[in-house]
Short mmCIF file of C-alpha atoms in Angstrom, two decimals:
data_model
loop_
_atom_site.label_atom_id
_atom_site.label_comp_id
_atom_site.label_asym_id
_atom_site.label_seq_id
_atom_site.Cartn_x
_atom_site.Cartn_y
_atom_site.Cartn_z
CA MET A 1 -0.27 0.04 -0.39
CA ALA A 2 1.41 3.14 -1.23
CA VAL A 3 1.78 6.47 0.80
CA PRO A 4 1.63 9.99 0.12
CA SER A 5 5.57 11.09 -0.71
CA PHE A 6 5.40 13.82 2.72
CA LEU A 7 4.63 10.16 4.76
CA ALA A 8 7.46 8.52 3.01
CA ARG A 9 10.22 7.20 4.92
CA GLU A 10 12.88 8.26 2.57
CA ARG A 11 11.84 11.63 3.69
CA ILE A 12 12.64 11.10 6.89
CA VAL A 13 16.20 9.06 6.68
CA ALA A 14 18.19 11.68 9.42
CA ARG A 15 21.10 13.43 8.20
CA PRO A 16 25.02 12.88 9.43
CA GLY A 17 25.14 13.90 13.31
CA PHE A 18 21.68 13.93 13.84
CA ASN A 19 21.00 13.49 17.39
CA ARG A 20 19.39 10.22 18.86
CA TRP A 21 18.08 11.76 21.69
CA LEU A 22 15.46 13.94 19.60
CA ILE A 23 13.50 10.76 18.82
CA PRO A 24 12.24 9.45 22.24
CA PRO A 25 10.03 12.84 22.17
CA ALA A 26 8.11 11.70 18.95
CA ALA A 27 7.09 8.63 20.31
CA LEU A 28 6.07 9.81 23.53
CA ALA A 29 3.90 12.33 21.76
CA VAL A 30 2.42 9.63 20.19
CA HIS A 31 2.24 6.74 23.22
CA LEU A 32 1.11 9.50 25.98
CA SER A 33 -2.05 10.03 23.76
CA ILE A 34 -3.12 6.38 23.29
CA GLY A 35 -2.33 5.93 26.63
CA GLN A 36 -5.70 7.43 27.57
CA ALA A 37 -7.37 3.84 27.14
CA TYR A 38 -5.81 3.17 30.39
CA ALA A 39 -8.26 5.41 32.10
CA THR A 40 -11.12 4.53 30.74
CA SER A 41 -12.25 3.48 34.28
CA VAL A 42 -12.65 6.93 35.13
CA TYR A 43 -16.10 7.33 33.37
CA LYS A 44 -16.84 3.77 33.19
CA VAL A 45 -19.68 4.03 35.96
CA ALA A 46 -20.91 7.36 34.10
CA LEU A 47 -21.45 5.32 30.90
CA VAL A 48 -23.26 2.51 32.85
CA GLU A 49 -25.85 4.74 34.22
CA HIS A 50 -26.27 6.63 30.90
CA PHE A 51 -27.08 3.88 28.71
CA ASP A 52 -28.77 1.94 31.61
CA THR A 53 -26.80 -1.45 30.94
CA GLY A 54 -24.07 -3.41 32.56
CA LEU A 55 -20.25 -3.29 33.64
CA THR A 56 -19.80 -6.68 31.18
CA GLN A 57 -21.91 -4.23 28.21
CA ILE A 58 -19.49 -1.36 28.84
CA GLY A 59 -16.68 -3.19 29.37
CA ILE A 60 -16.83 -4.84 25.79
CA ILE A 61 -15.70 -1.16 24.29
CA PHE A 62 -12.42 -1.69 25.79
CA SER A 63 -12.61 -5.03 24.66
CA ILE A 64 -12.87 -4.25 21.55
CA ALA A 65 -10.51 -2.06 21.56
CA ILE A 66 -7.93 -4.37 22.93
CA VAL A 67 -8.65 -6.63 20.45
CA MET A 68 -8.63 -4.52 17.48
CA LEU A 69 -4.91 -3.36 19.12
CA GLY A 70 -3.89 -6.61 18.41
CA ILE A 71 -5.29 -7.51 14.68
CA SER A 72 -4.33 -4.49 13.45
CA ALA A 73 -0.46 -4.49 14.72
CA ALA A 74 -0.58 -8.05 13.49
CA LEU A 75 -2.11 -7.11 9.85
CA PHE A 76 0.00 -3.75 9.53
CA GLY A 77 3.31 -4.75 11.44
CA THR A 78 5.16 -5.40 8.19
CA TRP A 79 3.68 -2.10 6.27
CA VAL A 80 4.95 -0.10 9.55
CA ASP A 81 8.13 -1.46 8.89
CA ARG A 82 8.19 -1.21 5.09
CA ASN A 83 6.89 2.53 4.82
CA GLY A 84 8.33 3.83 8.21
CA PRO A 85 7.23 5.05 11.48
CA ARG A 86 6.05 8.58 10.02
CA ALA A 87 3.18 7.29 7.52
CA ALA A 88 2.12 4.76 10.81
CA MET A 89 1.75 7.84 13.39
CA PHE A 90 -0.16 9.88 11.09
CA THR A 91 -2.47 7.16 10.13
CA SER A 92 -2.68 5.96 13.95
CA ALA A 93 -3.63 9.52 14.65
CA VAL A 94 -6.33 9.55 11.78
CA PHE A 95 -7.85 6.39 13.61
CA TRP A 96 -7.73 6.93 17.59
CA VAL A 97 -8.97 10.86 16.89
CA SER A 98 -11.93 9.52 14.63
CA GLY A 99 -12.79 7.08 17.49
CA PHE A 100 -13.38 9.72 19.84
CA LEU A 101 -15.44 11.67 17.54
CA VAL A 102 -17.58 8.75 16.58
CA GLY A 103 -17.45 7.30 20.29
CA SER A 104 -19.16 11.33 21.57
CA LEU A 105 -21.94 11.04 18.66
CA GLY A 106 -23.12 7.31 19.95
CA ILE A 107 -22.95 8.76 23.65
CA TYR A 108 -25.35 11.75 22.71
CA THR A 109 -27.41 9.99 20.85
CA GLU A 110 -27.33 7.24 23.34
CA GLN A 111 -26.24 4.67 20.64
CA LEU A 112 -23.74 2.32 22.51
CA TRP A 113 -23.11 0.64 18.99
CA LEU A 114 -21.44 3.94 18.08
CA LEU A 115 -19.19 4.06 21.09
CA TYR A 116 -18.30 -0.09 19.88
CA LEU A 117 -17.61 1.11 16.46
CA GLY A 118 -15.74 4.35 17.17
CA TYR A 119 -13.94 3.80 20.45
CA GLY A 120 -13.60 0.55 20.08
CA PHE A 121 -13.13 -0.22 16.41
CA LEU A 122 -11.71 2.67 14.77
CA GLY A 123 -9.75 3.37 17.89
CA GLY A 124 -8.48 0.43 18.77
CA ILE A 125 -7.12 0.41 15.17
CA GLY A 126 -5.48 3.67 16.15
CA LEU A 127 -4.14 2.36 19.03
CA GLY A 128 -2.30 -1.02 17.31
CA ILE A 129 -0.75 0.88 14.68
CA GLY A 130 0.18 3.93 16.77
CA TYR A 131 1.56 1.76 19.36
CA ILE A 132 4.12 -0.34 17.14
CA SER A 133 4.94 2.69 15.21
CA PRO A 134 7.95 3.76 17.34
CA VAL A 135 9.37 0.53 18.15
CA SER A 136 11.24 -0.53 15.57
CA THR A 137 12.67 2.71 14.70
CA LEU A 138 14.19 3.15 18.13
CA ILE A 139 15.58 -0.32 18.63
CA LYS A 140 17.25 0.73 15.25
CA TRP A 141 18.06 4.14 16.92
CA PHE A 142 19.77 2.40 20.11
CA PRO A 143 21.01 -0.88 19.13
CA ASP A 144 23.21 -0.79 22.39
CA ARG A 145 20.46 -1.00 24.83
CA PRO A 146 17.43 -2.22 23.37
CA GLY A 147 15.91 -2.59 26.63
CA LEU A 148 15.68 1.13 27.39
CA ALA A 149 14.92 1.73 23.76
CA THR A 150 11.58 -0.14 24.08
CA GLY A 151 11.02 1.31 27.65
CA MET A 152 11.32 5.01 26.25
CA ALA A 153 9.15 4.06 23.31
CA ILE A 154 6.29 2.33 25.26
CA MET A 155 6.44 3.66 28.95
CA GLY A 156 4.55 6.78 27.34
CA PHE A 157 1.54 4.27 26.72
CA GLY A 158 1.53 3.34 30.07
CA GLY A 159 1.78 7.04 31.25
CA GLY A 160 -1.22 8.09 29.28
CA ALA A 161 -4.13 8.20 32.09
CA LEU A 162 -1.46 9.96 34.30
CA ILE A 163 -2.47 12.81 32.16
CA ALA A 164 -5.96 11.68 30.92
CA SER A 165 -7.42 10.85 33.88
CA PRO A 166 -7.26 14.13 36.23
CA LEU A 167 -7.82 16.14 32.90
CA SER A 168 -11.13 13.91 32.37
CA ARG A 169 -12.42 14.50 36.27
CA GLN A 170 -11.80 18.26 34.92
CA LEU A 171 -13.47 18.36 31.84
CA MET A 172 -16.56 16.42 33.02
CA ASN A 173 -17.23 18.39 35.87
CA TRP A 174 -16.89 21.35 33.26
CA TYR A 175 -19.29 20.14 31.33
CA ASP A 176 -21.52 19.03 34.15
CA PRO A 177 -21.56 21.26 37.01
CA GLY A 178 -23.19 18.72 39.28
CA TYR A 179 -20.57 16.43 39.40
CA ASP A 180 -17.78 16.94 41.68
CA PRO A 181 -15.17 14.74 42.38
CA ALA A 182 -14.57 15.37 45.59
CA VAL A 183 -17.75 14.43 46.43
CA ALA A 184 -18.74 10.70 46.83
CA GLY A 185 -21.58 9.23 44.68
CA THR A 186 -21.62 11.67 42.10
CA VAL A 187 -21.55 10.49 38.80
CA PRO A 188 -21.15 12.57 35.81
CA SER A 189 -24.10 12.75 33.16
CA GLY A 190 -23.70 11.23 29.47
CA ASN A 191 -23.12 14.32 27.55
CA ALA A 192 -20.47 15.29 29.97
CA VAL A 193 -18.64 12.09 28.83
CA ALA A 194 -19.73 12.92 25.15
CA GLY A 195 -17.85 16.48 25.46
CA LEU A 196 -14.76 14.68 27.14
CA PHE A 197 -14.53 12.76 24.07
CA LEU A 198 -14.90 15.54 21.74
CA THR A 199 -12.31 17.80 23.58
CA LEU A 200 -9.88 14.84 24.14
CA GLY A 201 -10.03 13.98 20.27
CA LEU A 202 -9.01 17.24 19.41
CA ILE A 203 -6.07 17.27 21.82
CA TYR A 204 -4.58 14.12 20.82
CA LEU A 205 -4.91 15.00 17.25
CA VAL A 206 -2.58 18.16 17.93
CA PHE A 207 0.25 15.76 20.03
CA MET A 208 0.09 13.03 17.38
CA MET A 209 0.80 15.03 14.39
CA PHE A 210 3.70 16.99 16.40
CA GLY A 211 5.20 13.03 16.82
CA ALA A 212 4.17 11.88 13.17
CA PHE A 213 6.25 15.15 11.91
CA ILE A 214 9.28 15.56 14.33
CA ILE A 215 10.54 11.71 13.73
CA ARG A 216 13.69 10.25 11.72
CA VAL A 217 14.85 6.89 10.93
CA PRO A 218 18.69 6.60 11.29
CA ALA A 219 20.23 5.75 7.91
CA ALA A 220 21.12 2.17 6.57
CA ASP A 221 24.76 2.19 7.35
CA TRP A 222 24.31 4.47 10.97
CA ARG A 223 25.93 2.64 14.10
CA PRO A 224 26.45 4.43 17.35
CA HIS A 225 29.95 5.81 18.20
CA GLY A 226 32.05 2.78 19.74
CA PHE A 227 29.51 -0.04 18.92
CA ASP A 228 30.39 -3.04 18.06
CA PRO A 229 27.17 -5.22 16.92
CA ALA A 230 29.07 -8.53 17.51
CA SER A 231 29.11 -7.34 21.59
CA VAL A 232 24.96 -8.39 21.66
CA LYS A 233 26.08 -12.06 21.58
CA ALA A 234 27.87 -12.05 25.26
CA LYS A 235 24.33 -12.45 26.72
CA SER A 236 22.24 -15.70 27.08
CA LEU A 237 19.47 -16.36 24.23
CA VAL A 238 20.40 -13.31 22.26
CA THR A 239 20.98 -13.96 18.56
CA THR A 240 23.23 -11.87 15.83
CA GLU A 241 21.04 -13.72 13.26
CA ASN A 242 17.68 -12.55 11.62
CA VAL A 243 14.85 -14.03 11.63
CA SER A 244 11.40 -13.21 9.27
CA ALA A 245 8.04 -12.58 10.49
CA ASN A 246 6.62 -15.60 8.39
CA ASN A 247 9.47 -17.34 10.13
CA ALA A 248 9.26 -16.40 13.56
CA ILE A 249 5.32 -17.36 13.79
CA LYS A 250 6.58 -21.05 13.06
CA THR A 251 8.79 -21.32 16.02
CA PRO A 252 7.74 -22.52 19.53
CA GLN A 253 9.66 -19.66 20.95
CA PHE A 254 6.94 -17.15 19.72
CA TRP A 255 4.09 -18.94 20.77
CA LEU A 256 5.44 -19.70 24.37
CA LEU A 257 6.28 -15.79 24.57
CA TRP A 258 2.60 -15.19 23.45
CA THR A 259 1.70 -17.02 26.31
CA VAL A 260 3.84 -15.06 28.64
CA LEU A 261 2.52 -11.56 27.24
CA PHE A 262 -0.85 -13.12 27.12
CA CYS A 263 -0.80 -14.21 30.85
CA ASN A 264 1.07 -11.05 32.35
CA VAL A 265 -1.38 -8.93 30.14
CA THR A 266 -4.57 -10.66 31.25
CA ALA A 267 -4.02 -10.48 34.92
CA GLY A 268 -3.04 -6.72 34.80
CA ILE A 269 -5.35 -5.81 32.53
CA GLY A 270 -8.47 -6.61 35.10
CA ILE A 271 -6.82 -4.59 37.58
CA LEU A 272 -6.54 -1.59 35.48
CA GLU A 273 -9.61 -1.44 33.77
CA GLN A 274 -11.59 -1.43 36.82
CA ALA A 275 -8.94 0.57 38.72
CA ALA A 276 -11.55 3.32 39.73
CA PRO A 277 -14.31 1.22 41.51
CA MET A 278 -12.37 -0.81 42.64
CA ILE A 279 -10.75 0.64 45.18
CA GLN A 280 -13.30 2.00 46.39
CA ASP A 281 -15.12 -1.62 46.46
CA PHE A 282 -12.30 -2.62 48.56
CA PHE A 283 -13.30 -0.15 51.45
CA ARG A 284 -17.17 0.03 51.56
CA THR A 285 -19.01 -0.03 54.36
CA GLY A 286 -22.62 -0.53 53.41
CA GLU A 287 -23.38 1.78 50.41
CA THR A 288 -20.64 4.26 51.56
CA SER A 289 -17.01 3.91 50.30
CA THR A 290 -14.46 5.62 52.57
CA VAL A 291 -12.42 6.87 49.74
CA LEU A 292 -13.86 9.09 47.80
CA ALA A 293 -13.94 9.50 43.88
CA ALA A 294 -11.36 12.15 43.49
CA THR A 295 -8.84 9.67 45.57
CA ALA A 296 -10.21 6.90 42.92
CA ALA A 297 -9.51 8.96 40.07
CA GLY A 298 -5.85 9.93 41.80
CA PHE A 299 -5.03 6.38 42.28
CA VAL A 300 -5.78 5.44 38.74
CA GLY A 301 -3.28 8.49 38.04
CA LEU A 302 -0.36 6.21 40.22
CA LEU A 303 -1.33 3.42 38.79
CA SER A 304 -0.66 5.08 35.55
CA LEU A 305 2.50 6.76 36.70
CA PHE A 306 3.77 3.07 38.49
CA ASN A 307 3.23 1.57 34.80
CA MET A 308 5.16 4.40 32.64
CA ALA A 309 8.00 3.88 35.49
CA GLY A 310 7.88 0.46 35.60
CA ARG A 311 8.21 0.13 31.91
CA PHE A 312 11.07 2.18 31.71
CA VAL A 313 13.05 0.84 34.54
CA TRP A 314 12.48 -2.84 34.29
CA SER A 315 12.73 -2.90 30.68
CA SER A 316 16.11 -1.44 30.95
CA THR A 317 17.05 -3.15 34.17
CA SER A 318 16.84 -6.54 31.50
CA ASP A 319 19.65 -5.35 29.33
CA TYR A 320 21.83 -6.24 32.71
CA ILE A 321 20.06 -8.80 33.53
CA GLY A 322 18.58 -10.37 30.77
CA ARG A 323 14.72 -10.69 28.83
CA LYS A 324 14.03 -14.23 30.83
CA PRO A 325 15.05 -13.46 34.06
CA ILE A 326 12.87 -10.41 34.32
CA TYR A 327 10.26 -12.19 33.36
CA MET A 328 10.40 -14.24 36.22
CA VAL A 329 10.43 -12.06 38.38
CA TYR A 330 7.04 -10.31 36.69
CA LEU A 331 5.64 -13.84 36.92
CA GLY A 332 6.70 -15.25 39.77
CA VAL A 333 6.47 -11.99 42.36
CA GLY A 334 3.17 -11.18 40.70
CA ILE A 335 1.61 -14.13 42.10
CA VAL A 336 2.87 -13.13 45.75
CA LEU A 337 1.44 -10.07 45.22
CA TYR A 338 -1.87 -11.28 44.16
CA ILE A 339 -2.25 -13.44 46.79
CA ILE A 340 -1.56 -10.47 48.82
CA LEU A 341 -3.94 -8.34 47.01
CA ALA A 342 -6.98 -11.05 47.77
CA THR A 343 -6.49 -11.77 51.28
CA LEU A 344 -5.03 -8.51 52.82
CA GLY A 345 -5.61 -5.84 50.34
CA SER A 346 -8.92 -4.76 52.68
CA THR A 347 -7.33 -4.67 55.40
CA ALA A 348 -5.10 -1.36 55.06
CA THR A 349 -5.52 1.32 51.74
CA TRP A 350 -1.90 1.60 51.90
CA ILE A 351 -1.45 -2.35 51.43
CA PHE A 352 -3.81 -2.15 48.41
CA VAL A 353 -2.24 1.00 46.15
CA VAL A 354 1.50 -0.61 47.15
CA THR A 355 0.62 -4.05 45.96
CA ALA A 356 -1.35 -2.79 43.32
CA ALA A 357 1.12 -0.63 41.87
CA ILE A 358 4.23 -2.78 42.06
CA ILE A 359 1.39 -5.83 40.15
CA ILE A 360 1.05 -3.00 37.72
CA SER A 361 4.32 -1.79 37.47
CA PHE A 362 5.27 -4.83 36.82
CA TYR A 363 2.40 -5.27 33.64
CA GLY A 364 3.74 -2.24 32.21
CA GLY A 365 7.46 -3.62 32.32
CA GLY A 366 6.29 -6.94 30.46
CA PHE A 367 5.03 -4.95 28.00
CA ALA A 368 8.27 -2.98 27.47
CA THR A 369 10.55 -5.95 27.30
CA VAL A 370 8.82 -8.02 24.63
CA PRO A 371 10.03 -6.00 21.53
CA ALA A 372 13.79 -6.27 22.76
CA TYR A 373 12.91 -10.24 23.89
CA LEU A 374 11.90 -10.61 20.53
CA ARG A 375 15.19 -8.77 18.96
CA ASP A 376 17.30 -11.00 21.30
CA LEU A 377 15.09 -14.14 19.83
CA PHE A 378 15.17 -13.45 16.05
CA GLY A 379 17.08 -10.39 15.52
CA THR A 380 16.32 -6.76 13.84
CA TYR A 381 15.17 -7.51 10.59
CA GLN A 382 11.35 -7.49 11.29
CA VAL A 383 11.29 -6.83 14.68
CA GLY A 384 8.59 -4.59 14.16
CA ALA A 385 6.04 -6.76 12.56
CA ILE A 386 7.02 -9.80 14.98
CA HIS A 387 6.13 -7.71 17.57
CA GLY A 388 2.60 -6.54 15.72
CA ARG A 389 1.66 -10.20 15.15
CA LEU A 390 2.94 -11.19 19.22
CA LEU A 391 0.56 -8.50 19.85
CA THR A 392 -2.51 -10.66 19.22
CA ALA A 393 -1.35 -11.72 22.85
CA TRP A 394 -3.16 -8.64 23.72
CA ALA A 395 -5.98 -8.82 22.00
CA ALA A 396 -6.90 -12.02 23.58
CA ALA A 397 -6.02 -10.71 26.91
CA GLY A 398 -8.12 -7.77 26.07
CA ILE A 399 -11.47 -10.10 25.69
CA ALA A 400 -9.86 -12.57 28.79
CA GLY A 401 -9.37 -9.79 31.53
CA PRO A 402 -12.35 -7.69 31.23
CA LEU A 403 -14.37 -10.59 31.05
CA ILE A 404 -13.25 -12.23 34.05
CA ILE A 405 -13.34 -9.27 36.15
CA ASN A 406 -16.60 -8.44 34.63
CA GLY A 407 -17.88 -11.30 35.11
CA VAL A 408 -17.45 -12.43 38.38
CA LEU A 409 -18.13 -8.67 39.26
CA ASP A 410 -21.69 -9.20 37.59
CA SER A 411 -22.68 -12.32 39.32
CA ARG A 412 -21.82 -11.29 42.78
CA GLY A 413 -23.66 -8.13 42.82
CA THR A 414 -24.45 -4.26 41.40
CA PRO A 415 -22.11 -1.11 41.00
CA GLY A 416 -21.85 0.59 43.79
CA GLN A 417 -22.78 -1.91 46.37
CA LEU A 418 -19.73 -4.76 45.90
CA THR A 419 -16.96 -5.64 48.40
CA ALA A 420 -13.39 -6.79 48.23
CA GLY A 421 -14.75 -10.23 48.93
CA ASP A 422 -16.37 -9.91 45.55
CA TYR A 423 -13.40 -9.36 43.64
CA ARG A 424 -11.11 -12.81 45.10
CA PRO A 425 -12.54 -15.21 42.95
CA ALA A 426 -11.30 -13.27 40.11
CA LEU A 427 -7.98 -12.50 41.73
CA PHE A 428 -7.25 -15.90 42.10
CA ILE A 429 -7.78 -16.98 38.65
CA MET A 430 -5.14 -14.01 37.76
CA VAL A 431 -2.72 -16.25 40.14
CA GLY A 432 -3.19 -19.49 38.15
CA LEU A 433 -2.61 -17.27 34.66
CA LEU A 434 0.63 -15.61 35.70
CA ALA A 435 1.53 -19.26 37.57
CA VAL A 436 1.05 -20.58 33.68
CA GLY A 437 3.10 -17.72 32.09
CA PHE A 438 6.09 -18.40 34.51
CA VAL A 439 6.42 -22.02 32.77
CA ALA A 440 6.23 -20.80 29.89
CA ASN A 441 9.04 -18.59 30.13
CA LEU A 442 10.89 -21.27 31.74
CA LEU A 443 10.34 -23.39 28.14
CA ILE A 444 12.18 -20.74 25.88
CA LYS A 445 15.22 -21.74 24.09
CA PRO A 446 17.56 -20.15 21.57
CA VAL A 447 15.64 -19.96 18.05
CA ALA A 448 16.76 -23.39 16.26
CA ASP A 449 19.42 -22.19 13.01
CA LYS A 450 17.44 -23.78 10.36
CA TRP A 451 14.92 -20.74 11.01
CA PHE A 452 17.95 -17.86 10.37
CA GLU A 453 17.46 -15.38 7.13
CA PRO A 454 20.60 -15.98 4.79
CA LYS A 455 23.42 -13.87 5.34
CA PRO A 456 23.90 -11.17 3.17
CA THR A 457 27.18 -13.32 1.52
CA ASP A 458 25.00 -16.07 0.87
CA VAL A 459 22.66 -14.46 -0.92
CA PRO A 460 22.85 -14.96 -4.58
CA THR A 461 22.42 -11.13 -5.77
CA ALA A 462 24.70 -8.56 -5.04
CA ALA A 463 21.03 -6.35 -4.27
CA ALA A 464 19.86 -8.31 -1.81
CA ALA A 465 22.25 -7.17 0.92
CA PRO A 466 21.98 -3.46 1.43
CA GLU A 467 17.86 -4.61 1.40
CA ARG A 468 18.29 -6.64 4.89
CA SER A 469 19.91 -3.43 6.49
CA THR A 470 17.32 -0.51 5.85
CA VAL A 471 14.10 0.18 8.15
CA ARG A 472 10.98 -1.96 6.52
#
């Protein structure tokens, strides 16, 4: 699929002397925008009341968005690698903003299917393309620190709610003066949420276009000063060979890592999607919670901060201790933390907050580390496309996570009357999923030689050799 010339990869090749540290701000502009997906819990109850439906029906909006994220990332991964990040970021902005506009119309007209179509379907496509758009580029700019690079690329997605949560709260108060987030029990009107969607769409359009037009890709022969490509082989599981996207999905390593990501994401996404009402329910006495709506929204922002920090800190740490050991931490320690949350989380607010925050940092770290894990196993040749296909695990988790927690909660009571005990069955299900992911990670071994691409010296035609070193 051809793109307009002003979006073409050839137009954004960096000139000699370009500072690679100018690339992360472009990635953050896009990822902070699409990271709003993690702030949906702030207006979830408002949508339940506006459409007079249940948590599961509203949770489907988020599930559709995550499913479309995985599908679009898988389908367009090779297209993104071939056409470059500017075309991908521009396309992502168009879909993401369109999702908000159509979703706003759906809320105004009380047509839930338009919210599914807009924020879920269209917005989800924007999420998928935007999510993978800077990853391959940053890995190529930082071959000496792939964990750091992917952490920078993806931490913005985890931090999106840190901005969107308080901003959404204030905008809904502006559109509906009767809603006071500082007063327990107040819920914004549906029209306030519709106005919020319209405003956020326009704001994100500006920021995402800014990122699209400042992004650059390195020249084919560019290397960081003093970097020796052979040095990456020093760590376990790291290859200097390359595997194509089509061959990668035929290997057991791909599907084991798919299982690891699915389990880690399913466990974390249940908390994020239900964060604001969850902390209120854990500390509820009768029909009144000791946690105010404003405090719950602040908790969403705190989780976003840990989600964002975990993506950078844990992924960067993996450059030193390795990808496989860091996933043993995410999954193994995560099991212990979920048990603590289920059994002791309601005894003290600080226990709940600290435990949930660390869990979410592992959730974010898992996302940020997986592109570097893929680079270690399969090389840099089509890592963006492989990453896109692996994100189908996120799509599956986007269905499983909310369905598990919303299904359990719908069977236990109604929103506004749930307590900590109602959440325990779902939390113990998450413990089981993390155990499965832990075992899958232990089974990952180096990729067999038969899947490697021929080296340039083995290719009969001279034209094919430089093609492998370009951004595709």
